């Protein structure tokens, strides 16, 4: 079952898609993802329009919608999840790092890892304090020492 917001975003991204762009993006980006062929501008606009239809979401609604969008291996859906999180990064909490870690593991391509790390994880880490900040930085250290490419790349971006 999909939520109305996720359904709206998916339908709109499919409608905005172009087969030639999808084919070119699949060849250029790859990663075993599917592509609708929607532009980055269309993804941003769709998330903005979804926000107008569903104003003032709670923390749980934002993170659940991001997870729902991410659940399908479609580049534009995952980019929409990142755009959603970028727009609500001030809502995120230290314990959201677990979900973000899973997104980074599943990202498959730098075009998703980089904005997720730079525009979502970094601002979250910058806001954390005390024991929560120490725990989060320990997690990033674990990413850097691990074997998962997405996590290692994210850790290198966060340490730069």
Tab-separated table of N, CA, C and O in Angstrom, residues 59 63 91-101 124:
chain	number	residue	atom	x	y	z
A	59	UNK	N	7.803	14.675	11.649
A	59	UNK	CA	9.067	13.956	11.481
A	59	UNK	C	8.811	12.547	10.964
A	59	UNK	O	9.436	12.093	10.006
A	63	UNK	N	10.111	10.917	7.362
A	63	UNK	CA	11.019	9.771	7.274
A	63	UNK	C	10.320	8.554	6.660
A	63	UNK	O	10.947	7.792	5.920
A	91	UNK	N	14.410	18.660	10.859
A	91	UNK	CA	13.568	17.740	11.641
A	91	UNK	C	14.310	16.473	12.048
A	91	UNK	O	13.882	15.776	12.961
A	92	UNK	N	15.363	16.154	11.319
A	92	UNK	CA	16.033	14.873	11.539
A	92	UNK	C	16.725	14.831	12.888
A	92	UNK	O	17.197	15.846	13.398
A	93	UNK	N	16.799	13.620	13.432
A	93	UNK	CA	17.385	13.389	14.750
A	93	UNK	C	18.554	12.415	14.629
A	93	UNK	O	18.690	11.719	13.620
A	94	UNK	N	19.328	12.336	15.669
A	94	UNK	CA	20.472	11.434	15.667
A	94	UNK	C	20.100	10.001	15.364
A	94	UNK	O	20.826	9.298	14.656
A	95	UNK	N	18.947	9.547	15.870
A	95	UNK	CA	18.577	8.155	15.619
A	95	UNK	C	18.130	7.918	14.177
A	95	UNK	O	17.971	6.775	13.761
A	96	UNK	N	17.958	8.982	13.379
A	96	UNK	CA	17.659	8.820	11.954
A	96	UNK	C	18.888	8.380	11.169
A	96	UNK	O	18.772	7.957	10.017
A	97	UNK	N	20.046	8.455	11.791
A	97	UNK	CA	21.277	8.049	11.122
A	97	UNK	C	21.226	6.577	10.714
A	97	UNK	O	21.802	6.197	9.691
A	98	UNK	N	20.511	5.757	11.458
A	98	UNK	CA	20.380	4.338	11.108
A	98	UNK	C	19.688	4.183	9.757
A	98	UNK	O	20.137	3.429	8.895
A	99	UNK	N	18.593	4.918	9.544
A	99	UNK	CA	17.881	4.858	8.271
A	99	UNK	C	18.752	5.431	7.154
A	99	UNK	O	18.811	4.886	6.062
A	100	UNK	N	19.427	6.536	7.437
A	100	UNK	CA	20.292	7.152	6.425
A	100	UNK	C	21.437	6.214	6.056
A	100	UNK	O	21.844	6.154	4.891
A	101	UNK	N	21.944	5.472	7.025
A	101	UNK	CA	22.992	4.492	6.739
A	101	UNK	C	22.472	3.439	5.765
A	101	UNK	O	23.167	3.068	4.818
A	124	UNK	N	22.874	17.200	9.563
A	124	UNK	CA	22.421	16.496	10.761
A	124	UNK	C	23.560	16.373	11.768
A	124	UNK	O	23.403	16.719	12.948
